[in-house]
Amino acid sequence: MNGKRSIFLMSALCFGFAFLYVPIMLVIIYSFNEGKLVTVWAGFSTKWYVELFRDDAMIDAAWNSLRIGLMSATLALAIGTPAGLVMSRFGRFRGRTMFSGMIAAPLVMPDVITGLSLLLLFVTMEQLVGWPAGRGMTTIVIAHTTFCAAYVAVVVQSRLSGMDTSIEEAAMDLGAKPTKIFFLITLPMILPALMAGWLLSFTLSLDDLVISSFVAGPGSTTLPMKVFSSVRLGVSPEINALATLIIIAISVLIIIASILVMRSERQRARQVQEDTGIPG
Amino acid sequence: MSQGANQQDAQICVQTSQPWNDPDGVPFIRFEKVTKKFGDFYAVDDVSLDIYRHELFALLGGSGCGKTTLLRMLAGFEDPTEGKIYIDGVDMANVPPYERPTNMMFQSYALFPHMSVEKNVAFGLHQDGYSKSEIKERVADMLALVQMSKFATRKPHQLSGGQRQRVALARSLVKQPKVLLLDEPLGALDKKLREQTQFELVNIQEKLGTTFVMVTHDQEEAMTMASRIAVMNEGVIKQIGTPFELYEYPNSRFTANFLGQVNLIEGTLVDDDEKYAIIQSDDIGGEIYIDHAVQGHEGTTLWVALRPERLRLCTEKPENTTRNCFAGKVEDIGYLGGLSTYHVRLETGKRIRVSEPNTHRHNEPRYTWDDQVWVTWETGSASVLNQ
Amino acid sequence: MSDIKPTLKQRFDRWMIRHGRVLVIGLPYLWLFLFFLVPFLIVLKISFATAQYAQPPYSALFQWVDEGVNIAINFGNYLFLLSDSLYISAYLNSIRIAAISTVITLLIGYPMAYGIARAKGSTRNLLLMLVILPFWTSFLIRVYAWIGILDREGLINAALMGLHIISEPLIIRQTEVAVYIGIVYTYLPFMILPLYSTLEKMDGSLLEAALDLGCKPWKAFATITLPLSLPGILAGSLLVFIPAVGEFVIPELLGGPNTLMIGRTLWNEFFSNRDWPIASSVAIAMLIFLVVPIMYFQHIQGKTEDPGK
Ligand SMILES: Nc1ncnc2c1ncn2[C@@H]1O[C@H](COP(=O)(O)OP(=O)(O)OP(=O)(O)O)[C@@H](O)[C@H]1O
Ligand SMILES: [Mg+2]
């Protein structure tokens, strides 16, 4: 009876992962296709990569996206970290329900609504206070920061609520002040979460199409916007090449990050062991 | 519950008859050379064990010695790597847990958190397709038995640890299984509640006549409750017997140490007669006289086990006998209320533990630190162990 | 004198102790308030305006006329939404497509999450990593990947025709089926992760207890595992359903011209028709429908962060 169940689960996992990975694999494989048609394999070639790097508009859009991603992720960290801290360590305060609502809602809010509402906000602000003047990188960064901050908050918060408060309380008991505790105790503990949060924000920002389309102005075309306008017309091998590069870059980033996190976790565990004298 | 009285009579009758000593007795549960390996690790190693109907059988041993694993194989959650398990003569090899005549009370209780107390208890009966009215009646009876009727509609998280334990018991008993398996049933309770519940459990067992197989690492609990005990160590059963047998006639240093306090004295067999034996011990600095034959080769190394309460202390060297009498100095005294224990350092440097009951309130302590004393015992009090 | 007067650092510490809390709450609070909450009020406001050729392309709600305020609220946009069957059917379509996709995602995701939760140690970590990885790679690219597969000249048709199973290419892209595939594919990790975390936390002895009490395995699953994983099912389903209702990219790239979804309608109103007030009222109408599921999502999200409640 146990066998039947595990066979079922095994095949579900195999099917599921095949479903998740085969399309990506195909994109990668066909990025090396000599021919222009997706269906016909015309031999191995890297010419589409060369083509891609000659496409100045594409390169410009990529630079825009990278700059926006770096700025948004960093800002999102600055705003999301205190938010996560507040959610997990500050107990009740007036307006907590609204606060948690403003953190949870961006996670599920349809992009078209977020995009439209931010655009209308920027237009209204420009009318009222004259800032931000026009739309461009600034407005995109603000928009991305807002929804990324919610993700950072959730990541930080789940990391913090997974750890008990006794370490911080012990530090407080030994006379450390709240700010000191944050920088000496809490911050190192949530460092992996911060790294994950930053990376997540960076990739989300790099990936966003809909919100950027609403709040972008002339000259601030991002990579997804560029890709979208070309993909609309159908499959192109150049996009396959770009997709491959993005997938490889992100996978490498994630793998490096998780190795770093794992190493720091192991180090922490070792330290705890040494501190408590439990042999490993 | 009208047959309760009859069953109780039958139970007493069975218990006095000791089926395990009856060569024609048919075991109800039989482990035949059962081994369980996790990877390369032997959690249970070649265990053979017979348990009889109506017994309250305890598996006793330290942490990680394989008690739970043995119980889980009986319940059907683990398959033995080797060997066979029979319940009521039926080979359990291909019988899944839901078809076995056993029910288990889990170490963590495993109450279904999304169901009320009532629903938890009724769960097993629902599986067997009893009518609604019958389920209701039996659940009510069972809750009354464990004194939980008042809490029937509560959810598990609204109960105290002791109350949860009662619900878990009721849930596992309500199907009237042939065998009830209990994994450290009282582990989560404080000492007072524990002792009270031990008696309740024994009462319930006697009332229903179910065969109980209980896991515990608390030797006192095993002694008070069990008809027989199997002492386990590292996946192996070291000894099986009634509490009396295990305490008075341990077969190894492990069991002697595991049940109660003991002084172990190493020595060499120098004289073995039909009626007596003499063991020369450098440990204690003299000869130990045993009042029965040891049946060993002269010259073999043996251990003499002496319970602290079987030893006596005197200030003067006893006159009537010269046997088993050793001088020493009181080094430490522990007052435990009902009795006091004295640690006596013999001339050889060996420490011996002696306990004496405090029978009167205003007794002056008979000995104090650094008193010169003699330790002595009756020749029949010692057990001789060869392993 | 100087030892009575607090140093700058001491003064800062004291100030931090008194006001630090407010500061830490204040920064994210203000940001989210300004850039997440206020915009909705503006959308609401503009949904009552009229479109006009101007910069910005809508009429003002309040106007100073002869020392008085002239309020020009225009319900016309909403009446228009109600009167034009295009919008109503776009709504119903979105909800239907999102609901069906959510159910399919659940059916695929549940056994996967269950299998991962049952796996041991390092295998489990690897499987989890494999679920998370696509979630990090570009959404747009993952949708794009399906174009090449489902297209008229795509890989499925090429393979089936190559094997002589079909003679005419199947139309898969530009149908609703393609939209289902796209949603299920891109949102699957969002379903698996919350499911996994509830299943992983579940006490294995509960299932054993059910078996022990005579319950057959599939029934034990239905009476114990399934109800206990309900929080995960709900969280995962909401994480898929809510954004799927407003999805734009997937119906645009994989759906046909007549696969109407409300996110796409909003986009077209805004970018093609440049009718901001109508786009705003479409957004508000969508929000009204989504407010209950969003609040419910926030509620269960709140419960997981503070289990003591
Ligand atoms: N599923 C398993 N996989 C690997 N090893 C296991 C498994 N279950 C038990 N073991 C090992 O088998 C040994 C016996 O375990 P068991 O649970 O039977 O101990 P126990 O006697 O019940 O201990 P305790 O009193 O602590 O409950 C332990 O060393 C344990 O680590
Ligand atoms: Mg155990």
mmCIF file of N, CA, C and O in Angstrom, chain B residues 72 77 97-98 102-104 106 108 110-114 124 127 171 175, chain C residues 203 205-206 208-217 219 223-224 227-228:
data_model
loop_
_atom_site.group_PDB
_atom_site.id
_atom_site.type_symbol
_atom_site.label_atom_id
_atom_site.label_comp_id
_atom_site.label_asym_id
_atom_site.label_seq_id
_atom_site.Cartn_x
_atom_site.Cartn_y
_atom_site.Cartn_z
ATOM 1 N N ARG B 72 6.181 -0.231 17.287
ATOM 2 C CA ARG B 72 5.680 0.186 15.973
ATOM 3 C C ARG B 72 5.623 -0.976 14.995
ATOM 4 O O ARG B 72 4.783 -1.004 14.111
ATOM 5 N N PHE B 77 3.499 -0.139 11.687
ATOM 6 C CA PHE B 77 4.046 1.057 11.045
ATOM 7 C C PHE B 77 5.439 0.817 10.489
ATOM 8 O O PHE B 77 5.917 1.567 9.647
ATOM 9 N N PRO B 97 -1.621 -1.740 9.053
ATOM 10 C CA PRO B 97 -1.997 -1.279 10.393
ATOM 11 C C PRO B 97 -3.509 -1.218 10.596
ATOM 12 O O PRO B 97 -3.999 -1.537 11.677
ATOM 13 N N TYR B 98 -4.230 -0.816 9.525
ATOM 14 C CA TYR B 98 -5.672 -0.614 9.729
ATOM 15 C C TYR B 98 -6.445 -1.916 9.799
ATOM 16 O O TYR B 98 -7.650 -1.912 9.998
ATOM 17 N N THR B 102 -4.843 -4.346 16.852
ATOM 18 C CA THR B 102 -4.159 -3.566 17.879
ATOM 19 C C THR B 102 -4.593 -2.120 17.770
ATOM 20 O O THR B 102 -4.977 -1.653 16.714
ATOM 21 N N ASN B 103 -4.517 -1.423 18.880
ATOM 22 C CA ASN B 103 -4.656 0.032 18.840
ATOM 23 C C ASN B 103 -3.543 0.610 19.674
ATOM 24 O O ASN B 103 -3.054 -0.019 20.606
ATOM 25 N N MET B 104 -3.143 1.813 19.287
ATOM 26 C CA MET B 104 -1.946 2.380 19.901
ATOM 27 C C MET B 104 -2.262 3.710 20.555
ATOM 28 O O MET B 104 -3.025 4.506 20.017
ATOM 29 N N PHE B 106 -0.322 6.957 21.367
ATOM 30 C CA PHE B 106 0.962 7.482 20.905
ATOM 31 C C PHE B 106 1.675 8.277 21.989
ATOM 32 O O PHE B 106 1.049 8.881 22.855
ATOM 33 N N SER B 108 3.072 11.030 21.644
ATOM 34 C CA SER B 108 2.674 12.444 21.574
ATOM 35 C C SER B 108 1.149 12.578 21.579
ATOM 36 O O SER B 108 0.636 13.639 21.292
ATOM 37 N N ALA B 110 -1.063 12.251 19.552
ATOM 38 C CA ALA B 110 -1.555 12.298 18.171
ATOM 39 C C ALA B 110 -3.070 12.461 18.100
ATOM 40 O O ALA B 110 -3.746 11.819 17.299
ATOM 41 N N LEU B 111 -3.620 13.354 18.919
ATOM 42 C CA LEU B 111 -5.060 13.645 18.812
ATOM 43 C C LEU B 111 -5.282 14.496 17.568
ATOM 44 O O LEU B 111 -4.467 15.352 17.250
ATOM 45 N N PHE B 112 -6.375 14.255 16.871
ATOM 46 C CA PHE B 112 -6.657 15.034 15.662
ATOM 47 C C PHE B 112 -7.060 16.446 16.065
ATOM 48 O O PHE B 112 -8.097 16.643 16.696
ATOM 49 N N PRO B 113 -6.248 17.448 15.700
ATOM 50 C CA PRO B 113 -6.483 18.786 16.236
ATOM 51 C C PRO B 113 -7.773 19.422 15.736
ATOM 52 O O PRO B 113 -8.304 20.315 16.383
ATOM 53 N N HIS B 114 -8.280 18.947 14.579
ATOM 54 C CA HIS B 114 -9.471 19.601 14.023
ATOM 55 C C HIS B 114 -10.754 18.910 14.447
ATOM 56 O O HIS B 114 -11.820 19.219 13.941
ATOM 57 N N GLY B 124 -12.449 5.854 15.397
ATOM 58 C CA GLY B 124 -12.207 4.438 15.118
ATOM 59 C C GLY B 124 -13.490 3.671 14.873
ATOM 60 O O GLY B 124 -13.557 2.793 13.998
ATOM 61 N N GLN B 127 -14.936 4.084 11.400
ATOM 62 C CA GLN B 127 -14.264 3.307 10.361
ATOM 63 C C GLN B 127 -14.878 1.918 10.235
ATOM 64 O O GLN B 127 -14.836 1.309 9.189
ATOM 65 N N ARG B 171 -9.603 6.982 23.112
ATOM 66 C CA ARG B 171 -9.674 6.760 21.681
ATOM 67 C C ARG B 171 -9.093 5.397 21.311
ATOM 68 O O ARG B 171 -9.595 4.717 20.419
ATOM 69 N N LYS B 175 -12.359 0.875 20.601
ATOM 70 C CA LYS B 175 -12.631 -0.202 19.647
ATOM 71 C C LYS B 175 -12.458 -1.576 20.281
ATOM 72 O O LYS B 175 -12.568 -2.586 19.586
ATOM 73 N N ASP C 203 2.111 16.691 11.778
ATOM 74 C CA ASP C 203 2.651 15.620 12.597
ATOM 75 C C ASP C 203 2.332 14.270 11.945
ATOM 76 O O ASP C 203 1.175 13.913 11.791
ATOM 77 N N SER C 205 2.507 11.378 13.021
ATOM 78 C CA SER C 205 1.849 10.375 13.853
ATOM 79 C C SER C 205 0.328 10.492 13.775
ATOM 80 O O SER C 205 -0.383 9.549 14.102
ATOM 81 N N LEU C 206 -0.187 11.655 13.311
ATOM 82 C CA LEU C 206 -1.643 11.776 13.168
ATOM 83 C C LEU C 206 -2.155 10.793 12.122
ATOM 84 O O LEU C 206 -3.172 10.126 12.316
ATOM 85 N N GLU C 208 -0.642 8.088 11.168
ATOM 86 C CA GLU C 208 -0.470 6.743 11.711
ATOM 87 C C GLU C 208 -1.598 6.412 12.679
ATOM 88 O O GLU C 208 -2.112 5.295 12.693
ATOM 89 N N ALA C 209 -1.984 7.396 13.480
ATOM 90 C CA ALA C 209 -3.073 7.162 14.431
ATOM 91 C C ALA C 209 -4.351 6.797 13.674
ATOM 92 O O ALA C 209 -5.088 5.900 14.077
ATOM 93 N N ALA C 210 -4.593 7.494 12.558
ATOM 94 C CA ALA C 210 -5.794 7.201 11.781
ATOM 95 C C ALA C 210 -5.742 5.781 11.230
ATOM 96 O O ALA C 210 -6.721 5.028 11.315
ATOM 97 N N LEU C 211 -4.593 5.388 10.676
ATOM 98 C CA LEU C 211 -4.444 4.022 10.162
ATOM 99 C C LEU C 211 -4.643 3.022 11.294
ATOM 100 O O LEU C 211 -5.305 2.001 11.136
ATOM 101 N N ASP C 212 -4.072 3.351 12.435
ATOM 102 C CA ASP C 212 -4.139 2.467 13.585
ATOM 103 C C ASP C 212 -5.587 2.243 14.031
ATOM 104 O O ASP C 212 -5.942 1.188 14.514
ATOM 105 N N LEU C 213 -6.417 3.275 13.837
ATOM 106 C CA LEU C 213 -7.814 3.156 14.255
ATOM 107 C C LEU C 213 -8.672 2.535 13.155
ATOM 108 O O LEU C 213 -9.890 2.598 13.206
ATOM 109 N N GLY C 214 -8.033 1.976 12.152
ATOM 110 C CA GLY C 214 -8.774 1.216 11.161
ATOM 111 C C GLY C 214 -9.144 1.973 9.912
ATOM 112 O O GLY C 214 -9.978 1.533 9.129
ATOM 113 N N CYS C 215 -8.535 3.141 9.703
ATOM 114 C CA CYS C 215 -8.870 3.961 8.560
ATOM 115 C C CYS C 215 -7.984 3.558 7.389
ATOM 116 O O CYS C 215 -6.769 3.457 7.522
ATOM 117 N N LYS C 216 -8.586 3.354 6.204
ATOM 118 C CA LYS C 216 -7.781 3.002 5.036
ATOM 119 C C LYS C 216 -6.977 4.217 4.586
ATOM 120 O O LYS C 216 -7.393 5.347 4.832
ATOM 121 N N PRO C 217 -5.848 3.991 3.915
ATOM 122 C CA PRO C 217 -4.964 5.120 3.596
ATOM 123 C C PRO C 217 -5.653 6.284 2.882
ATOM 124 O O PRO C 217 -5.482 7.431 3.261
ATOM 125 N N LYS C 219 -8.702 7.135 2.853
ATOM 126 C CA LYS C 219 -9.682 7.786 3.706
ATOM 127 C C LYS C 219 -8.981 8.606 4.795
ATOM 128 O O LYS C 219 -9.439 9.678 5.172
ATOM 129 N N THR C 223 -9.703 12.437 5.550
ATOM 130 C CA THR C 223 -10.249 12.929 6.821
ATOM 131 C C THR C 223 -9.215 13.631 7.689
ATOM 132 O O THR C 223 -9.589 14.402 8.568
ATOM 133 N N ILE C 224 -7.937 13.347 7.470
ATOM 134 C CA ILE C 224 -6.923 13.958 8.339
ATOM 135 C C ILE C 224 -6.044 14.942 7.560
ATOM 136 O O ILE C 224 -6.030 16.136 7.837
ATOM 137 N N PRO C 227 -8.079 18.045 5.516
ATOM 138 C CA PRO C 227 -8.571 19.155 6.335
ATOM 139 C C PRO C 227 -7.454 19.920 7.038
ATOM 140 O O PRO C 227 -7.539 21.133 7.185
ATOM 141 N N LEU C 228 -6.403 19.207 7.449
ATOM 142 C CA LEU C 228 -5.337 19.905 8.170
ATOM 143 C C LEU C 228 -4.480 20.759 7.240
ATOM 144 O O LEU C 228 -3.790 21.662 7.695
#
